């Protein structure tokens, strides 16, 4: 398995591929789990070559402590990738390699997609995501790039980014992978206590019931019901609940049967922030 850390080594690797080879990129921040592996497997099944990038991107963390605590598990990550395929190339640059001396965030006009939900609670987060994803796409020049639907807002913003910046890549979203309890897989789950890792399954259970209710009730009624469920739980603090149009991420005022909707939540527990979402129709 190739492991490279510099842009120069990356350029040389890319020049060793045949022109006709299709290339898939799976951008990650490491601490890989089965959710990432699903992206990697899909990329492998659809491309001749696959690069997995591992880079904890400082510009997308609005909370210094979250950045410092972000798990860095490169040896375990490599072992997990090797189990899937020895053909994968890993690109794991340093912060200096990507940002040179100045860690700077580029500003984008995501046409409001970045102002709601995660964007409203994490200042500048999506400009940071855009900055690194644009840099990686320009360096790797993949035909396709793979992102998980757990970060559904991020996925929509990356689709907007490639349209705005005219980057020739197919952005592919992949379904959320869940733990047996239903909890959405996340690198942050590792930081939960054993008991809370089970208890947090409440988030997805609530979303599933909400989905049922949404078939007969208004968005506002379903939102109120979800808020009430979380009010009964002192251990799971709801930061936000939103029901939005899937494409524009604008809140649903009046249901339109021709549109697709999704519910999104962010929940705090044990000082860890968990997010999840579900397609409602
Ligand atoms: O989803 C993530 O892990 C990150 O936001 C990404 C897309 C790798 C950019 O750093």
Short mmCIF file of C-alpha atoms and ligand atoms in Angstrom, two decimals:
data_model
loop_
_atom_site.label_atom_id
_atom_site.label_comp_id
_atom_site.label_asym_id
_atom_site.label_seq_id
_atom_site.Cartn_x
_atom_site.Cartn_y
_atom_site.Cartn_z
CA UNK A 1 0.00 0.00 0.00
CA UNK A 2 1.38 3.40 -1.01
CA UNK A 3 1.66 5.98 1.77
CA UNK A 4 2.60 9.48 0.64
CA UNK A 5 2.83 12.77 2.45
CA UNK A 6 3.98 15.37 -0.03
CA UNK A 7 2.43 17.06 -3.06
CA UNK A 8 5.51 16.06 -5.03
CA UNK A 9 5.08 12.36 -4.23
CA UNK A 10 1.40 12.68 -5.06
CA UNK A 11 2.17 14.23 -8.46
CA UNK A 12 4.59 11.42 -9.21
CA UNK A 13 2.02 8.78 -8.17
CA UNK A 14 -0.62 10.41 -10.38
CA UNK A 15 1.75 10.43 -13.35
CA UNK A 16 2.23 6.66 -12.92
CA UNK A 17 -1.50 6.04 -13.58
CA UNK A 18 -2.68 5.31 -17.11
CA UNK A 19 -4.62 8.19 -18.73
CA UNK A 20 -7.63 5.91 -19.12
CA UNK A 21 -7.61 4.90 -15.43
CA UNK A 22 -10.51 6.28 -13.44
CA UNK A 23 -9.53 7.68 -10.07
CA UNK A 24 -11.65 7.87 -6.93
CA UNK A 25 -10.86 10.07 -3.92
CA UNK A 26 -12.14 9.45 -0.40
CA UNK A 27 -11.31 12.51 1.71
CA UNK A 28 -11.16 11.76 5.45
CA UNK A 29 -9.77 13.13 8.67
CA UNK A 30 -8.67 9.66 9.75
CA UNK A 31 -9.91 7.79 12.83
CA UNK A 32 -11.44 5.51 10.23
CA UNK A 33 -14.45 3.34 10.96
CA UNK A 34 -16.86 1.20 8.95
CA UNK A 35 -18.63 4.33 7.70
CA UNK A 36 -15.42 5.36 5.93
CA UNK A 37 -14.84 1.79 4.78
CA UNK A 38 -18.21 1.85 2.99
CA UNK A 39 -17.00 4.92 1.05
CA UNK A 40 -13.68 3.22 0.28
CA UNK A 41 -15.39 0.02 -0.91
CA UNK A 42 -17.75 1.99 -3.16
CA UNK A 43 -14.80 3.95 -4.57
CA UNK A 44 -12.89 0.70 -5.21
CA UNK A 45 -15.88 -0.85 -6.97
CA UNK A 46 -16.26 2.16 -9.29
CA UNK A 47 -12.65 3.11 -10.11
CA UNK A 48 -9.33 1.70 -11.33
CA UNK A 49 -7.43 3.49 -8.57
CA UNK A 50 -8.40 4.92 -5.20
CA UNK A 51 -6.71 7.53 -3.04
CA UNK A 52 -7.79 7.96 0.58
CA UNK A 53 -6.67 11.26 2.07
CA UNK A 54 -6.13 11.51 5.82
CA UNK A 55 -5.83 15.08 7.01
CA UNK A 56 -7.18 16.68 10.17
CA UNK A 57 -8.06 20.03 8.66
CA UNK A 58 -7.54 22.89 11.15
CA UNK A 59 -9.63 25.45 9.25
CA UNK A 60 -12.90 23.57 9.75
CA UNK A 61 -12.69 23.43 13.56
CA UNK A 62 -14.32 26.38 15.28
CA UNK A 63 -13.55 24.80 18.65
CA UNK A 64 -9.85 24.51 19.51
CA UNK A 65 -10.47 21.74 22.03
CA UNK A 66 -12.34 19.68 19.43
CA UNK A 67 -9.34 19.99 17.08
CA UNK A 68 -6.87 19.05 19.81
CA UNK A 69 -8.96 16.07 20.89
CA UNK A 70 -9.60 14.84 17.37
CA UNK A 71 -8.31 11.23 17.39
CA UNK A 72 -5.18 10.61 15.28
CA UNK A 73 -4.88 6.88 14.70
CA UNK A 74 -2.82 6.51 11.54
CA UNK A 75 -1.48 2.98 12.26
CA UNK A 76 -4.96 1.61 12.94
CA UNK A 77 -6.29 3.48 9.89
CA UNK A 78 -3.66 1.89 7.65
CA UNK A 79 -4.44 -1.57 9.05
CA UNK A 80 -8.16 -1.12 8.39
CA UNK A 81 -7.52 0.05 4.82
CA UNK A 82 -5.11 -2.81 4.17
CA UNK A 83 -7.84 -5.30 5.14
CA UNK A 84 -10.04 -3.89 2.38
CA UNK A 85 -7.39 -3.65 -0.34
CA UNK A 86 -3.63 -3.35 -0.63
CA UNK A 87 -4.13 -1.30 -3.80
CA UNK A 88 -5.33 1.80 -1.96
CA UNK A 89 -3.01 4.83 -1.89
CA UNK A 90 -3.02 6.95 1.23
CA UNK A 91 -2.25 10.66 1.02
CA UNK A 92 -1.57 12.02 4.50
CA UNK A 93 0.01 15.46 4.19
CA UNK A 94 1.09 17.66 7.09
CA UNK A 95 -0.63 20.98 7.82
CA UNK A 96 2.43 22.82 6.42
CA UNK A 97 2.31 20.80 3.21
CA UNK A 98 -1.28 21.89 2.57
CA UNK A 99 -1.33 25.42 3.97
CA UNK A 100 2.37 26.42 3.79
CA UNK A 101 3.16 29.01 6.50
CA UNK A 102 -0.30 30.52 6.60
CA UNK A 103 -3.34 28.51 7.67
CA UNK A 104 -5.97 30.54 5.84
CA UNK A 105 -9.64 29.89 5.17
CA UNK A 106 -11.04 30.73 1.75
CA UNK A 107 -14.48 32.39 1.70
CA UNK A 108 -17.24 31.03 -0.55
CA UNK A 109 -20.78 32.05 -1.37
CA UNK A 110 -22.64 28.81 -0.81
CA UNK A 111 -25.93 30.66 -1.43
CA UNK A 112 -27.17 30.20 2.12
CA UNK A 113 -26.56 26.43 2.37
CA UNK A 114 -23.88 27.17 4.96
CA UNK A 115 -25.95 29.50 7.11
CA UNK A 116 -28.37 26.96 8.58
CA UNK A 117 -28.02 24.01 10.98
CA UNK A 118 -24.30 23.15 11.35
CA UNK A 119 -23.38 26.52 9.81
CA UNK A 120 -25.46 28.43 12.35
CA UNK A 121 -23.72 26.69 15.25
CA UNK A 122 -20.20 26.30 13.84
CA UNK A 123 -18.91 29.64 12.66
CA UNK A 124 -16.92 29.41 9.40
CA UNK A 125 -16.93 25.59 9.52
CA UNK A 126 -18.09 25.17 5.92
CA UNK A 127 -15.62 27.70 4.51
CA UNK A 128 -12.95 25.54 6.15
CA UNK A 129 -14.40 22.36 4.65
CA UNK A 130 -14.61 24.07 1.25
CA UNK A 131 -10.99 25.24 1.52
CA UNK A 132 -9.60 21.76 2.13
CA UNK A 133 -11.92 19.89 -0.22
CA UNK A 134 -11.12 22.32 -3.05
CA UNK A 135 -7.38 21.95 -2.32
CA UNK A 136 -7.60 18.14 -2.32
CA UNK A 137 -9.70 18.01 -5.49
CA UNK A 138 -7.23 20.29 -7.28
CA UNK A 139 -4.24 18.24 -6.12
CA UNK A 140 -5.63 14.75 -6.71
CA UNK A 141 -7.88 15.56 -9.72
CA UNK A 142 -10.13 12.53 -9.16
CA UNK A 143 -12.98 11.55 -11.48
CA UNK A 144 -15.19 10.92 -8.45
CA UNK A 145 -15.08 11.92 -4.79
CA UNK A 146 -17.01 10.11 -2.06
CA UNK A 147 -18.69 11.63 1.01
CA UNK A 148 -21.02 10.19 3.65
CA UNK A 149 -24.61 11.31 4.08
CA UNK A 150 -24.16 11.57 7.85
CA UNK A 151 -22.73 14.99 7.02
CA UNK A 152 -25.56 15.63 4.60
CA UNK A 153 -25.24 19.41 4.72
CA UNK A 154 -21.52 19.08 3.97
CA UNK A 155 -22.36 16.86 0.99
CA UNK A 156 -24.76 19.46 -0.46
CA UNK A 157 -22.20 22.23 0.12
CA UNK A 158 -19.48 20.23 -1.65
CA UNK A 159 -21.81 19.73 -4.63
CA UNK A 160 -22.32 23.51 -4.64
CA UNK A 161 -18.55 24.08 -4.28
CA UNK A 162 -17.64 22.03 -7.35
CA UNK A 163 -20.37 23.78 -9.38
CA UNK A 164 -19.21 27.25 -8.23
CA UNK A 165 -15.52 26.57 -8.76
CA UNK A 166 -16.14 24.51 -11.92
CA UNK A 167 -14.14 21.54 -10.65
CA UNK A 168 -14.64 18.57 -12.99
CA UNK A 169 -15.48 15.81 -10.51
CA UNK A 170 -18.50 13.69 -9.71
CA UNK A 171 -19.50 14.12 -6.05
CA UNK A 172 -20.99 10.90 -4.75
CA UNK A 173 -23.00 10.67 -1.53
CA UNK A 174 -23.15 7.36 0.34
CA UNK A 175 -25.78 6.23 2.87
CA UNK A 176 -25.15 6.52 6.61
CA UNK A 177 -23.59 3.42 8.19
CA UNK A 178 -24.90 2.68 11.67
CA UNK A 179 -23.72 0.75 14.72
CA UNK A 180 -25.91 -2.28 15.57
CA UNK A 181 -27.83 -0.05 18.02
CA UNK A 182 -28.70 2.39 15.22
CA UNK A 183 -26.28 5.13 16.32
CA UNK A 184 -24.73 6.74 13.23
CA UNK A 185 -21.06 5.78 12.94
CA UNK A 186 -18.71 8.64 13.78
CA UNK A 187 -15.13 9.00 14.96
CA UNK A 188 -16.59 10.89 17.93
CA UNK A 189 -18.43 7.76 19.15
CA UNK A 190 -15.07 6.47 20.43
CA UNK A 191 -15.13 9.25 23.02
CA UNK A 192 -18.52 8.20 24.45
CA UNK A 193 -18.71 6.05 27.57
CA UNK A 194 -19.84 2.48 26.92
CA UNK A 195 -23.25 3.14 28.50
CA UNK A 196 -23.80 6.36 26.55
CA UNK A 197 -22.84 4.71 23.28
CA UNK A 198 -25.90 2.50 23.78
CA UNK A 199 -28.13 5.28 25.15
CA UNK A 200 -27.33 7.53 22.17
CA UNK A 201 -29.25 5.07 19.97
CA UNK A 202 -32.22 7.12 21.20
CA UNK A 203 -31.33 9.73 18.56
CA UNK A 204 -31.97 7.43 15.60
CA UNK A 205 -34.95 5.76 17.27
CA UNK A 206 -36.56 9.18 17.65
CA UNK A 207 -35.79 10.09 14.02
CA UNK A 208 -37.39 6.86 12.80
CA UNK A 209 -40.60 7.51 14.70
CA UNK A 210 -40.52 11.11 13.44
CA UNK A 211 -40.33 9.81 9.88
CA UNK A 212 -43.53 7.82 10.45
CA UNK A 213 -45.28 10.81 11.96
CA UNK A 214 -44.20 13.03 9.05
CA UNK A 215 -46.36 11.00 6.65
CA UNK A 216 -49.51 12.32 8.37
CA UNK A 217 -48.43 15.38 10.38
CA UNK A 218 -47.04 18.84 9.62
CA UNK A 219 -43.31 19.54 9.89
CA UNK A 220 -43.94 21.87 12.85
CA UNK A 221 -45.89 19.19 14.72
CA UNK A 222 -43.12 16.65 14.16
CA UNK A 223 -40.48 19.16 15.29
CA UNK A 224 -42.41 19.84 18.50
CA UNK A 225 -42.79 16.11 19.12
CA UNK A 226 -39.01 15.57 18.71
CA UNK A 227 -38.25 18.50 21.03
CA UNK A 228 -40.57 16.99 23.64
CA UNK A 229 -38.86 13.60 23.41
CA UNK A 230 -35.45 15.17 24.04
CA UNK A 231 -36.78 17.27 26.89
CA UNK A 232 -37.42 14.00 28.75
CA UNK A 233 -33.70 13.13 28.41
CA UNK A 234 -31.33 15.11 30.60
CA UNK A 235 -28.38 13.12 29.21
CA UNK A 236 -29.02 13.99 25.56
CA UNK A 237 -29.28 17.72 24.93
CA UNK A 238 -30.83 18.73 21.62
CA UNK A 239 -28.92 21.59 20.02
CA UNK A 240 -31.17 21.86 16.99
CA UNK A 241 -33.83 19.99 15.06
CA UNK A 242 -34.61 21.06 11.51
CA UNK A 243 -36.86 19.63 8.82
CA UNK A 244 -35.79 20.96 5.46
CA UNK A 245 -36.04 20.56 1.74
CA UNK A 246 -33.33 18.05 0.78
CA UNK A 247 -31.77 20.18 -1.97
CA UNK A 248 -32.03 23.73 -0.68
CA UNK A 249 -31.88 22.90 3.07
CA UNK A 250 -34.56 25.53 3.67
CA UNK A 251 -37.07 24.78 6.45
CA UNK A 252 -40.39 23.25 5.38
CA UNK A 253 -43.26 25.65 5.84
CA UNK A 254 -45.91 23.84 3.84
CA UNK A 255 -45.39 20.26 2.66
CA UNK A 256 -45.29 19.82 -1.13
CA UNK A 257 -45.68 16.21 -2.27
CA UNK A 258 -43.29 16.79 -5.17
CA UNK A 259 -40.40 17.70 -2.87
CA UNK A 260 -38.07 15.56 -0.78
CA UNK A 261 -37.53 16.34 2.89
CA UNK A 262 -35.04 15.42 5.58
CA UNK A 263 -34.85 15.83 9.35
CA UNK A 264 -31.54 16.86 10.94
CA UNK A 265 -30.46 16.91 14.59
CA UNK A 266 -27.40 17.82 16.60
CA UNK A 267 -27.22 16.48 20.14
CA UNK A 268 -24.76 17.03 22.97
CA UNK A 269 -23.88 14.25 25.35
CA UNK A 270 -20.86 13.87 27.64
CA UNK A 271 -19.55 17.08 26.05
CA UNK A 272 -19.50 15.42 22.64
CA UNK A 273 -21.52 16.67 19.73
CA UNK A 274 -23.34 14.06 17.65
CA UNK A 275 -25.26 14.68 14.44
CA UNK A 276 -27.70 12.53 12.50
CA UNK A 277 -30.34 12.87 9.80
CA UNK A 278 -33.01 10.87 8.06
CA UNK A 279 -34.86 11.02 4.73
CA UNK A 280 -38.53 11.64 5.54
CA UNK A 281 -40.18 10.76 2.23
O1 LIG B 1 -16.16 14.72 6.53
C1 LIG B 1 -14.97 14.87 6.85
O2 LIG B 1 -14.32 13.99 7.40
C2 LIG B 1 -14.27 16.18 6.54
O3 LIG B 1 -15.14 17.26 6.71
C3 LIG B 1 -13.62 16.23 5.14
C4 LIG B 1 -14.67 16.15 4.04
C5 LIG B 1 -12.64 15.10 5.01
C6 LIG B 1 -12.87 17.55 4.96
O4 LIG B 1 -11.86 17.70 5.90
#
